[in-house]
Coordinates of C-alpha atoms and ligand atoms in Angstrom, one line a residue:
Chain A
M20 CA 68.2 114.3 110.3
K21 CA 70.6 111.8 108.7
R22 CA 73.5 113.1 106.8
I23 CA 76.3 111.4 105.0
V24 CA 80.0 111.9 105.6
P25 CA 82.0 110.4 102.7
I26 CA 85.6 109.5 103.5
G27 CA 88.0 108.4 100.8
P28 CA 89.1 106.7 98.7
Y29 CA 92.3 108.8 99.1
H30 CA 92.2 110.2 102.6
P31 CA 94.8 110.8 105.3
L32 CA 93.0 108.5 107.7
Q33 CA 94.4 105.2 106.4
E34 CA 97.2 104.2 104.2
E35 CA 95.2 102.3 101.7
P36 CA 92.4 103.4 99.4
E37 CA 88.9 102.5 100.6
F38 CA 85.7 104.3 100.8
F39 CA 83.7 104.8 104.0
K40 CA 80.2 106.3 104.0
L41 CA 79.5 107.4 107.5
I42 CA 75.8 108.1 108.1
V43 CA 75.5 110.5 110.9
E44 CA 72.9 112.2 113.0
G45 CA 74.6 115.3 114.4
E46 CA 77.8 114.1 115.8
K47 CA 76.7 110.5 116.2
V48 CA 77.5 107.8 113.7
V49 CA 74.3 105.8 113.1
D50 CA 75.4 103.6 110.2
L51 CA 78.4 102.7 108.1
E52 CA 79.0 101.5 104.6
I53 CA 82.3 100.3 103.4
N54 CA 83.2 100.2 99.8
I55 CA 86.3 98.2 98.9
G56 CA 87.9 97.0 95.7
Y57 CA 90.5 99.7 94.9
N58 CA 93.3 97.4 95.7
H59 CA 92.2 94.3 93.8
R60 CA 95.1 92.8 91.8
G61 CA 93.8 89.4 91.1
H62 CA 96.3 87.3 93.0
E63 CA 94.3 84.1 92.8
F64 CA 94.2 84.3 89.0
L65 CA 97.9 85.2 88.8
A66 CA 98.8 82.3 91.1
Q67 CA 97.4 79.8 88.6
K68 CA 99.8 81.1 86.0
M69 CA 103.0 80.8 88.1
T70 CA 105.0 77.9 89.4
Y71 CA 104.9 77.0 93.1
D72 CA 108.2 78.7 93.8
Q73 CA 107.1 81.9 92.1
V74 CA 103.7 81.9 93.9
T75 CA 105.5 82.2 97.2
F76 CA 106.9 85.5 96.1
L77 CA 103.5 86.5 94.6
V78 CA 101.5 85.8 97.8
E79 CA 104.1 87.6 99.8
R80 CA 103.1 90.7 97.9
I81 CA 99.5 90.5 98.8
C82 CA 100.2 92.5 101.9
G83 CA 103.3 94.2 103.0
I84 CA 102.7 94.4 106.7
C85 CA 102.1 90.7 107.3
S86 CA 104.3 89.7 104.4
D87 CA 105.4 86.5 106.1
S88 CA 101.9 85.1 106.8
H89 CA 100.6 84.6 103.3
P90 CA 103.7 82.7 102.0
Y91 CA 103.8 80.8 105.3
A92 CA 100.2 79.7 104.9
F93 CA 100.8 78.9 101.2
V94 CA 103.8 76.7 101.7
L95 CA 102.0 74.9 104.5
A96 CA 99.1 74.3 102.2
V97 CA 101.4 73.0 99.4
E98 CA 103.2 70.8 101.9
D99 CA 99.8 69.5 102.9
V100 CA 99.1 68.5 99.2
A101 CA 102.5 67.1 98.6
H102 CA 102.8 65.3 102.0
V103 CA 106.2 66.7 102.8
E104 CA 107.5 67.4 106.2
P105 CA 110.0 70.3 106.5
P106 CA 113.1 69.5 108.6
P107 CA 112.9 70.6 112.2
R108 CA 115.3 73.4 111.9
A109 CA 113.3 74.9 109.1
Q110 CA 110.2 74.7 111.2
Y111 CA 111.9 76.6 114.0
I112 CA 113.2 79.2 111.6
R113 CA 109.8 79.8 110.2
T114 CA 108.2 80.1 113.6
I115 CA 110.8 82.6 114.7
I116 CA 110.3 84.8 111.7
G117 CA 106.5 84.5 112.1
E118 CA 106.7 85.7 115.7
L119 CA 109.1 88.5 115.0
E120 CA 106.8 89.6 112.3
R121 CA 103.9 89.6 114.8
I122 CA 105.8 92.0 117.0
H123 CA 106.6 94.3 114.0
S124 CA 103.0 94.3 112.9
H125 CA 101.6 95.0 116.4
Y126 CA 104.0 97.8 116.8
L127 CA 103.0 99.2 113.5
W128 CA 99.4 99.2 114.6
L129 CA 100.1 100.7 117.9
G130 CA 102.0 103.6 116.4
L131 CA 99.3 104.2 113.9
A132 CA 96.6 104.1 116.6
G133 CA 98.6 106.8 118.4
H134 CA 98.6 108.8 115.2
F135 CA 94.9 108.4 114.7
I136 CA 94.1 109.8 118.1
G137 CA 96.4 112.7 117.4
Y138 CA 99.1 111.5 119.8
N139 CA 102.1 111.5 117.5
T140 CA 104.5 111.0 120.3
V141 CA 103.3 107.4 120.6
W142 CA 103.7 106.9 116.9
M143 CA 107.3 108.2 116.8
W144 CA 108.2 106.3 119.9
V145 CA 106.9 103.0 118.9
W146 CA 108.2 103.1 115.4
R147 CA 111.6 104.0 116.7
Y148 CA 111.8 100.6 118.4
R149 CA 110.4 98.8 115.4
E150 CA 113.4 99.9 113.4
P151 CA 116.0 97.5 115.1
L152 CA 113.7 94.6 114.3
L153 CA 113.7 95.6 110.6
D154 CA 117.5 95.6 110.8
I155 CA 117.4 92.1 112.1
F156 CA 115.2 91.1 109.2
E157 CA 117.7 92.7 106.9
L158 CA 120.6 90.9 108.6
I159 CA 119.0 87.5 108.3
M160 CA 117.2 87.7 105.0
G161 CA 118.5 90.7 103.1
N162 CA 115.4 92.9 103.0
R163 CA 113.6 95.0 105.5
N164 CA 110.2 93.8 104.4
H165 CA 109.2 91.1 102.0
Y166 CA 111.8 88.8 103.3
A167 CA 111.0 85.6 101.5
I168 CA 112.0 83.1 104.1
N169 CA 109.4 80.5 103.2
K170 CA 109.9 77.8 100.6
V171 CA 107.9 74.7 99.9
G172 CA 109.7 72.1 101.9
G173 CA 111.7 74.3 104.2
A174 CA 113.2 77.7 104.7
R175 CA 115.1 79.7 102.2
R176 CA 117.7 81.1 104.5
D177 CA 119.3 80.0 107.7
I178 CA 119.6 81.9 111.0
L179 CA 123.3 81.8 111.5
P180 CA 124.8 81.4 115.0
E181 CA 126.3 84.9 114.9
H182 CA 122.8 86.3 114.5
Y183 CA 121.6 84.8 117.7
G184 CA 123.4 87.3 119.8
Q185 CA 121.9 90.2 117.9
I186 CA 118.4 88.8 118.1
D187 CA 118.8 88.2 121.9
K188 CA 120.0 91.7 122.4
Y189 CA 117.1 93.1 120.5
L190 CA 114.6 91.0 122.5
D191 CA 116.1 92.4 125.7
L192 CA 115.6 95.9 124.5
L193 CA 112.1 95.1 123.3
E194 CA 111.1 93.5 126.5
E195 CA 112.1 96.6 128.4
K196 CA 110.4 99.0 126.0
N197 CA 107.3 96.9 125.7
T198 CA 106.9 97.1 129.5
M199 CA 107.2 100.8 129.1
F200 CA 104.6 101.0 126.4
T201 CA 102.2 98.8 128.2
K202 CA 102.5 101.0 131.3
A203 CA 102.3 104.1 129.2
V204 CA 99.1 103.0 127.5
L205 CA 97.5 101.8 130.7
D206 CA 98.5 104.8 132.8
D207 CA 98.1 107.7 130.4
P208 CA 94.8 109.4 131.2
V209 CA 94.6 110.8 127.7
I210 CA 95.0 107.5 125.9
R211 CA 92.6 105.8 128.4
A212 CA 90.0 108.4 127.8
R213 CA 90.2 108.0 124.1
L214 CA 90.3 104.2 124.0
E215 CA 88.2 103.0 126.9
N216 CA 84.6 102.1 126.2
V217 CA 85.0 103.1 122.6
G218 CA 84.1 100.9 119.7
V219 CA 82.8 98.1 121.9
L220 CA 82.3 94.8 120.1
S221 CA 80.4 92.5 122.3
K222 CA 81.1 88.8 122.4
E223 CA 77.8 88.0 120.7
D224 CA 78.6 90.3 117.8
A225 CA 82.1 89.0 117.7
I226 CA 80.8 85.5 117.2
A227 CA 78.0 86.6 114.8
Y228 CA 80.6 88.3 112.6
A229 CA 83.1 85.5 113.1
V230 CA 85.9 87.9 113.8
L231 CA 89.4 86.6 114.2
G232 CA 92.7 87.3 115.8
P233 CA 93.3 90.1 118.3
T234 CA 89.8 91.5 117.5
A235 CA 88.2 88.3 118.7
R236 CA 90.5 87.9 121.7
G237 CA 89.8 91.4 122.7
S238 CA 86.1 90.5 122.8
G239 CA 86.4 87.4 125.0
C240 CA 86.7 84.7 122.3
A241 CA 89.7 82.6 122.9
I242 CA 90.6 81.5 119.3
D243 CA 94.1 81.2 118.1
V244 CA 95.3 78.7 115.5
R245 CA 98.6 78.5 117.2
K246 CA 96.9 76.9 120.2
D247 CA 93.9 75.2 118.6
D248 CA 95.7 73.6 115.6
P249 CA 99.4 74.0 116.2
Y250 CA 101.8 73.7 113.2
D251 CA 105.6 73.9 112.9
A252 CA 107.2 74.5 116.3
Y253 CA 104.2 76.0 118.1
D254 CA 103.4 72.8 120.0
K255 CA 106.9 72.6 121.2
V256 CA 107.0 76.0 122.9
D257 CA 105.2 77.2 126.0
W258 CA 103.2 80.4 125.9
D259 CA 99.8 81.9 126.9
E260 CA 96.9 83.1 125.0
I261 CA 95.9 86.7 125.8
V262 CA 92.2 87.2 126.1
F263 CA 90.2 90.3 127.4
D264 CA 86.5 90.5 127.7
E265 CA 85.8 94.2 127.4
G266 CA 85.7 94.4 123.6
D267 CA 86.7 98.1 123.4
V268 CA 89.7 99.5 121.6
L269 CA 91.7 99.5 124.8
A270 CA 91.2 95.7 125.1
K271 CA 92.4 95.2 121.6
A272 CA 95.5 97.4 122.3
K273 CA 96.2 95.4 125.4
V274 CA 95.9 92.1 123.6
R275 CA 98.4 93.3 121.0
L276 CA 100.8 94.7 123.6
L277 CA 100.8 91.6 125.8
E278 CA 101.0 89.3 122.8
C279 CA 104.3 90.9 122.0
F280 CA 105.6 89.6 125.4
E281 CA 104.4 86.1 124.4
S282 CA 106.1 86.4 121.0
I283 CA 109.3 87.3 122.8
K284 CA 108.9 84.2 124.9
I285 CA 108.3 82.0 121.9
V286 CA 111.3 83.4 120.0
R287 CA 113.6 82.9 123.0
Q288 CA 112.5 79.3 123.4
C289 CA 112.9 78.6 119.7
L290 CA 116.4 80.1 119.7
R291 CA 117.3 77.9 122.7
D292 CA 115.8 74.6 121.3
M293 CA 116.5 75.0 117.7
P294 CA 118.2 71.8 116.4
D295 CA 121.0 71.8 113.9
G296 CA 120.6 70.2 110.5
P297 CA 119.4 70.9 107.0
I298 CA 116.9 73.7 106.4
E299 CA 115.0 72.2 103.5
T300 CA 113.8 68.9 102.1
R301 CA 113.8 68.3 98.4
V302 CA 110.4 68.3 96.9
D303 CA 110.4 66.6 93.5
E304 CA 106.7 66.3 92.9
I305 CA 103.5 67.9 94.0
T306 CA 101.1 65.1 93.8
P307 CA 97.5 65.8 92.5
G308 CA 95.2 66.6 95.4
E309 CA 94.1 69.4 97.6
G310 CA 95.5 71.0 100.7
I311 CA 94.6 73.6 103.2
C312 CA 96.4 75.5 105.8
R313 CA 95.3 77.8 108.7
H314 CA 98.0 80.1 110.0
E315 CA 97.7 82.6 112.7
A316 CA 98.8 85.9 111.1
P317 CA 99.1 89.0 113.3
R318 CA 95.5 89.9 112.4
G319 CA 94.0 86.5 112.8
E320 CA 93.6 83.3 111.0
V321 CA 94.6 83.3 107.3
F322 CA 93.4 80.4 105.2
H323 CA 94.9 79.1 102.0
Y324 CA 93.6 76.4 99.8
V325 CA 95.6 74.8 97.1
R326 CA 94.5 72.3 94.5
S327 CA 97.2 70.6 92.5
D328 CA 96.8 68.7 89.2
G329 CA 100.3 67.3 89.4
S330 CA 101.9 70.0 87.2
N331 CA 104.2 72.6 88.5
M332 CA 101.5 75.2 88.9
P333 CA 98.6 75.3 91.3
A334 CA 95.3 74.5 89.5
R335 CA 93.4 76.6 92.0
H336 CA 94.5 78.8 94.8
K337 CA 92.1 80.3 97.3
I338 CA 93.0 82.9 99.9
R339 CA 91.0 84.2 102.8
A340 CA 92.7 86.8 104.9
P341 CA 91.6 87.7 108.4
S342 CA 90.6 91.3 107.6
F343 CA 87.9 89.9 105.3
M344 CA 86.1 88.7 108.5
N345 CA 87.2 91.6 110.7
I346 CA 86.3 94.6 108.6
P347 CA 82.5 94.0 108.5
S348 CA 82.4 94.0 112.3
N349 CA 83.2 97.7 112.1
V350 CA 79.6 98.3 111.2
V351 CA 78.4 97.4 114.6
A352 CA 81.5 98.6 116.5
V353 CA 81.2 102.2 115.2
K354 CA 77.5 102.7 115.7
G355 CA 76.6 105.2 118.4
Y356 CA 80.1 106.8 118.7
S357 CA 81.1 110.3 117.6
I358 CA 82.7 111.0 114.2
A359 CA 85.9 111.8 116.1
D360 CA 86.1 108.3 117.4
A361 CA 85.2 106.7 114.1
A362 CA 88.8 107.1 112.8
L363 CA 90.1 105.1 115.7
V364 CA 87.3 102.5 115.7
L365 CA 87.7 101.9 112.0
A366 CA 91.4 101.2 112.5
A367 CA 91.0 99.2 115.7
V368 CA 90.6 95.9 113.9
D369 CA 93.9 96.6 112.1
P370 CA 92.3 96.5 108.7
C371 CA 94.2 95.4 105.8
Y372 CA 92.4 96.2 102.6
C373 CA 94.9 94.8 100.2
C374 CA 94.3 91.3 101.7
T375 CA 90.6 91.8 101.5
D376 CA 89.8 93.3 98.2
R377 CA 87.4 91.4 96.0
T378 CA 85.9 92.4 92.7
V379 CA 82.5 92.3 91.0
V380 CA 81.6 92.7 87.4
L381 CA 78.9 95.3 86.7
E382 CA 76.9 95.5 83.6
D383 CA 74.6 98.5 83.2
G384 CA 75.0 99.2 86.9
K385 CA 73.8 95.7 87.9
K386 CA 75.9 92.9 89.2
K387 CA 76.6 90.6 86.3
L388 CA 77.3 87.6 88.5
T389 CA 75.7 87.3 91.9
G390 CA 77.0 85.2 94.7
K391 CA 74.7 82.3 93.6
D392 CA 76.0 82.4 90.1
L393 CA 79.6 82.3 91.3
L394 CA 78.9 79.4 93.6
R395 CA 77.3 77.5 90.7
L396 CA 80.3 78.3 88.4
S397 CA 82.6 77.2 91.2
W398 CA 80.8 73.9 91.6
Q399 CA 80.8 73.3 87.9
K400 CA 84.5 73.9 87.7
T401 CA 85.2 71.6 90.6
E402 CA 83.2 68.9 89.0
R403 CA 85.1 69.4 85.7
L404 CA 88.5 69.2 87.4
R405 CA 87.4 66.2 89.4
R406 CA 86.4 64.4 86.3
R407 CA 89.6 65.3 84.6
Y408 CA 92.0 64.3 87.3
R409 CA 90.1 61.3 88.6
R410 CA 92.6 58.5 89.0
Chain B
M30 CA 104.7 133.3 89.9
A31 CA 105.7 129.9 88.6
N32 CA 109.2 130.7 89.8
A33 CA 108.0 131.5 93.3
K34 CA 106.2 128.2 93.3
L35 CA 109.3 126.4 92.1
W36 CA 111.4 128.1 94.8
G37 CA 108.9 127.1 97.4
L38 CA 108.8 123.6 96.1
K39 CA 112.5 123.2 96.3
K40 CA 112.8 124.5 99.9
S41 CA 110.1 122.5 101.4
P42 CA 108.2 120.0 99.3
W43 CA 104.9 118.9 100.7
V44 CA 104.0 115.5 99.6
F45 CA 100.7 113.7 99.2
H46 CA 100.7 110.0 99.2
V47 CA 98.6 108.1 96.7
A48 CA 98.4 104.3 97.1
A49 CA 96.8 102.9 93.9
A50 CA 96.8 99.2 94.4
S51 CA 99.8 98.7 96.5
C52 CA 100.7 96.0 99.0
N53 CA 101.1 98.5 101.8
N54 CA 104.8 98.0 102.1
C55 CA 105.9 100.9 100.1
D56 CA 103.3 103.0 102.1
I57 CA 104.7 102.0 105.4
E58 CA 108.2 102.7 104.2
I59 CA 107.0 106.1 103.2
L60 CA 105.7 106.6 106.7
D61 CA 108.9 105.2 108.0
I62 CA 111.0 108.0 106.6
L63 CA 109.0 110.4 108.8
T64 CA 109.9 108.6 112.0
P65 CA 113.0 109.3 114.1
R66 CA 115.6 107.3 112.3
W67 CA 115.3 109.2 109.0
D68 CA 113.1 112.2 110.1
V69 CA 112.8 113.9 106.7
E70 CA 110.7 116.7 108.3
R71 CA 114.1 118.2 109.1
F72 CA 114.3 119.0 105.4
G73 CA 110.8 120.4 105.3
I74 CA 109.3 117.4 103.7
V75 CA 105.8 117.0 105.2
L76 CA 103.1 114.5 104.4
V77 CA 99.9 116.4 103.9
G78 CA 96.3 115.3 104.0
S79 CA 95.0 116.8 100.8
P80 CA 96.3 116.8 97.2
R81 CA 95.4 120.5 97.0
H82 CA 98.2 121.3 99.5
A83 CA 100.7 119.1 97.8
D84 CA 103.8 119.9 95.7
A85 CA 104.6 116.3 95.0
L86 CA 102.7 113.1 94.7
L87 CA 104.3 110.0 96.0
V88 CA 102.5 107.2 94.1
T89 CA 102.7 103.5 95.1
G90 CA 101.3 100.3 93.8
V91 CA 100.0 99.2 90.4
L92 CA 97.2 101.0 88.7
N93 CA 94.0 99.0 88.4
R94 CA 90.7 99.7 86.7
K95 CA 89.1 101.1 89.8
S96 CA 91.9 103.2 91.1
L97 CA 93.0 104.7 87.7
P98 CA 90.2 107.3 87.4
R99 CA 90.7 108.3 91.1
V100 CA 94.4 108.6 90.8
L101 CA 94.0 110.8 87.7
R102 CA 91.5 112.9 89.6
V103 CA 94.0 113.4 92.5
Y104 CA 96.6 114.4 89.9
E105 CA 94.2 117.0 88.4
Q106 CA 93.5 118.5 91.9
T107 CA 97.2 119.0 92.6
P108 CA 98.4 122.5 91.9
K109 CA 101.0 122.6 89.1
P110 CA 103.9 122.4 88.8
C111 CA 104.0 119.2 90.8
L112 CA 106.3 116.3 90.9
V113 CA 105.2 112.8 90.4
I114 CA 107.4 110.4 92.3
C115 CA 107.0 106.7 91.6
V116 CA 107.9 104.6 94.6
G117 CA 108.4 100.9 94.1
T118 CA 108.8 98.5 91.3
C119 CA 105.0 98.2 91.1
T120 CA 104.9 101.8 89.8
C121 CA 107.9 101.7 87.6
D122 CA 106.6 98.8 85.5
T123 CA 103.8 96.6 86.6
H124 CA 105.9 94.2 88.6
M125 CA 104.6 90.6 88.7
F126 CA 101.0 91.8 88.3
A127 CA 101.3 92.5 84.6
P128 CA 99.2 89.5 83.4
S129 CA 96.3 90.4 85.8
Y130 CA 92.9 91.2 84.4
N131 CA 92.5 94.2 86.6
V132 CA 95.8 95.9 86.1
V133 CA 95.8 98.6 83.4
G134 CA 99.5 99.3 82.9
P135 CA 102.3 101.4 84.1
Y136 CA 102.0 105.0 85.3
D137 CA 103.9 106.7 82.6
K138 CA 101.1 105.8 80.2
Y139 CA 98.8 108.1 82.1
L140 CA 100.9 110.6 84.1
P141 CA 104.1 112.6 83.5
V142 CA 106.4 110.9 85.9
D143 CA 109.5 112.7 87.3
V144 CA 111.3 110.1 89.3
Y145 CA 111.3 106.3 89.4
I146 CA 112.4 104.6 92.6
P147 CA 112.7 100.9 92.0
G148 CA 112.8 98.4 94.8
C149 CA 110.3 96.2 96.4
P150 CA 110.0 98.1 98.7
P151 CA 112.8 100.6 98.1
K152 CA 114.9 101.3 101.1
P153 CA 114.1 104.6 102.9
E154 CA 117.5 105.9 101.9
A155 CA 116.7 105.2 98.2
M156 CA 113.4 107.2 98.6
I157 CA 115.2 110.1 100.1
I158 CA 117.8 110.1 97.3
G159 CA 115.0 109.9 94.8
V160 CA 113.3 113.0 96.2
V161 CA 116.6 114.9 96.4
K162 CA 117.4 114.0 92.8
A163 CA 114.0 115.2 91.7
L164 CA 114.5 118.5 93.5
A165 CA 118.0 119.0 92.1
R166 CA 116.7 118.8 88.6
L167 CA 114.3 121.6 89.0
Ligands
SF4_23 S1 106.8 97.6 94.9 FE1 106.7 95.8 96.2 S2 106.5 96.7 98.2 FE2 105.9 98.3 96.8 S3 103.7 98.2 96.6 FE3 104.6 96.9 94.9 S4 104.8 94.9 95.7 FE4 104.4 96.3 97.5

């Protein structure tokens, strides 16, 4: 007989509010429904009421864990509209911070994964070595999170020569500890037993759901914007893409752990090759037009679209975060596993609900605007704008 | 009886964490203060999984239309007296989200708030001081 296990919206499983309806038969999960929307704050709407400089701060606050990736993607999109090229030093700085953030985000996930399987030692351990990284962020940019390094046309702060030593020292420590964690995860029979062959997402499903980032790379799909469509300093450094074929939670954990080594490699090369010079170009005008950017965030590709009408505010700003693609894949990944594994499988894609939340308007319990209506409205608006700004 | 509860609350406040519509950062900083560098469990501060076990609510993020009724319900389920601790600028006012169509306003319009901890996100030290100040006032 089918029963329903409701989880959420406020539950100890995950940090953010979301509602899971696990449909179970005995111990086995047979279906899953995910209800989101508790986190919707209307960023795209707010972005159209702020100047480009303010929007960088706004999009930073979409998500706190990958708080560099949204502003990074946004400034790249605006630079695409305005046809500005940031100076080389700024490109390197942004790459370094982007990679350091990847390490911080992967460590955060690893710790939480340990917490979800009830292995709090891993959590405490991993988060302990995340702290020095936050100190480095504070040293360079003045805040532990939300560091605001990105700016249209360059970087907001410079990495000073006296910081190099500290970053190097941390990278050495991290390399040692990351080796230790990798070994610990691979050798620990308890962790293996909980992660191996759990939440398998096959390659076909991965492609069908169009998953991104470590979730895709753990299922044998080699997609990474840093390799496929390099931006900033990524084409000037040498690193490897980590891909595993198994598709289970262990593969995803391995992808993330080994990616940290690659990030260390990238940061080291960037620090070595970073040229001197200015860190920003002056941007006087954002020309009318549209720009896009794809940036590889810790969770996958984030996509930003900006349309400018020549004023100091974006006329339209569209955001698609990687979790938006990754979370639906949970529905196939969790099927057939026990309720005890569900907590882990649901967290395996490193879900980020604050990036994902959308909203619908209900009228008498029915959707007021369906997908088709919205599409039609969007086309109409595009047409209107096009007519208005035709040159 | 209320005094016994107050006494217990002061010695070892159990906290429940409510994220209304936050950006996650305040939430991970809350988790951070449980990890080895700050380790607030030394002082008996424990993060619990149910509001029914909690002495204090740590709220983060702005309130929106969908989370407001849920947050109020969590507050109702918490045994009184309980502390409401607002973590982050989002909770103190509505931060930069004020003009949004989905944001319903600051917390003190709906809940009795005991402590405001501004910052985006506040440093872990600031959060600890906030909790300590709240306890000292009891
Ligand atoms: S105060 Fe800042 S860090 Fe905290 S939830 Fe709000 S935006 Fe995020």
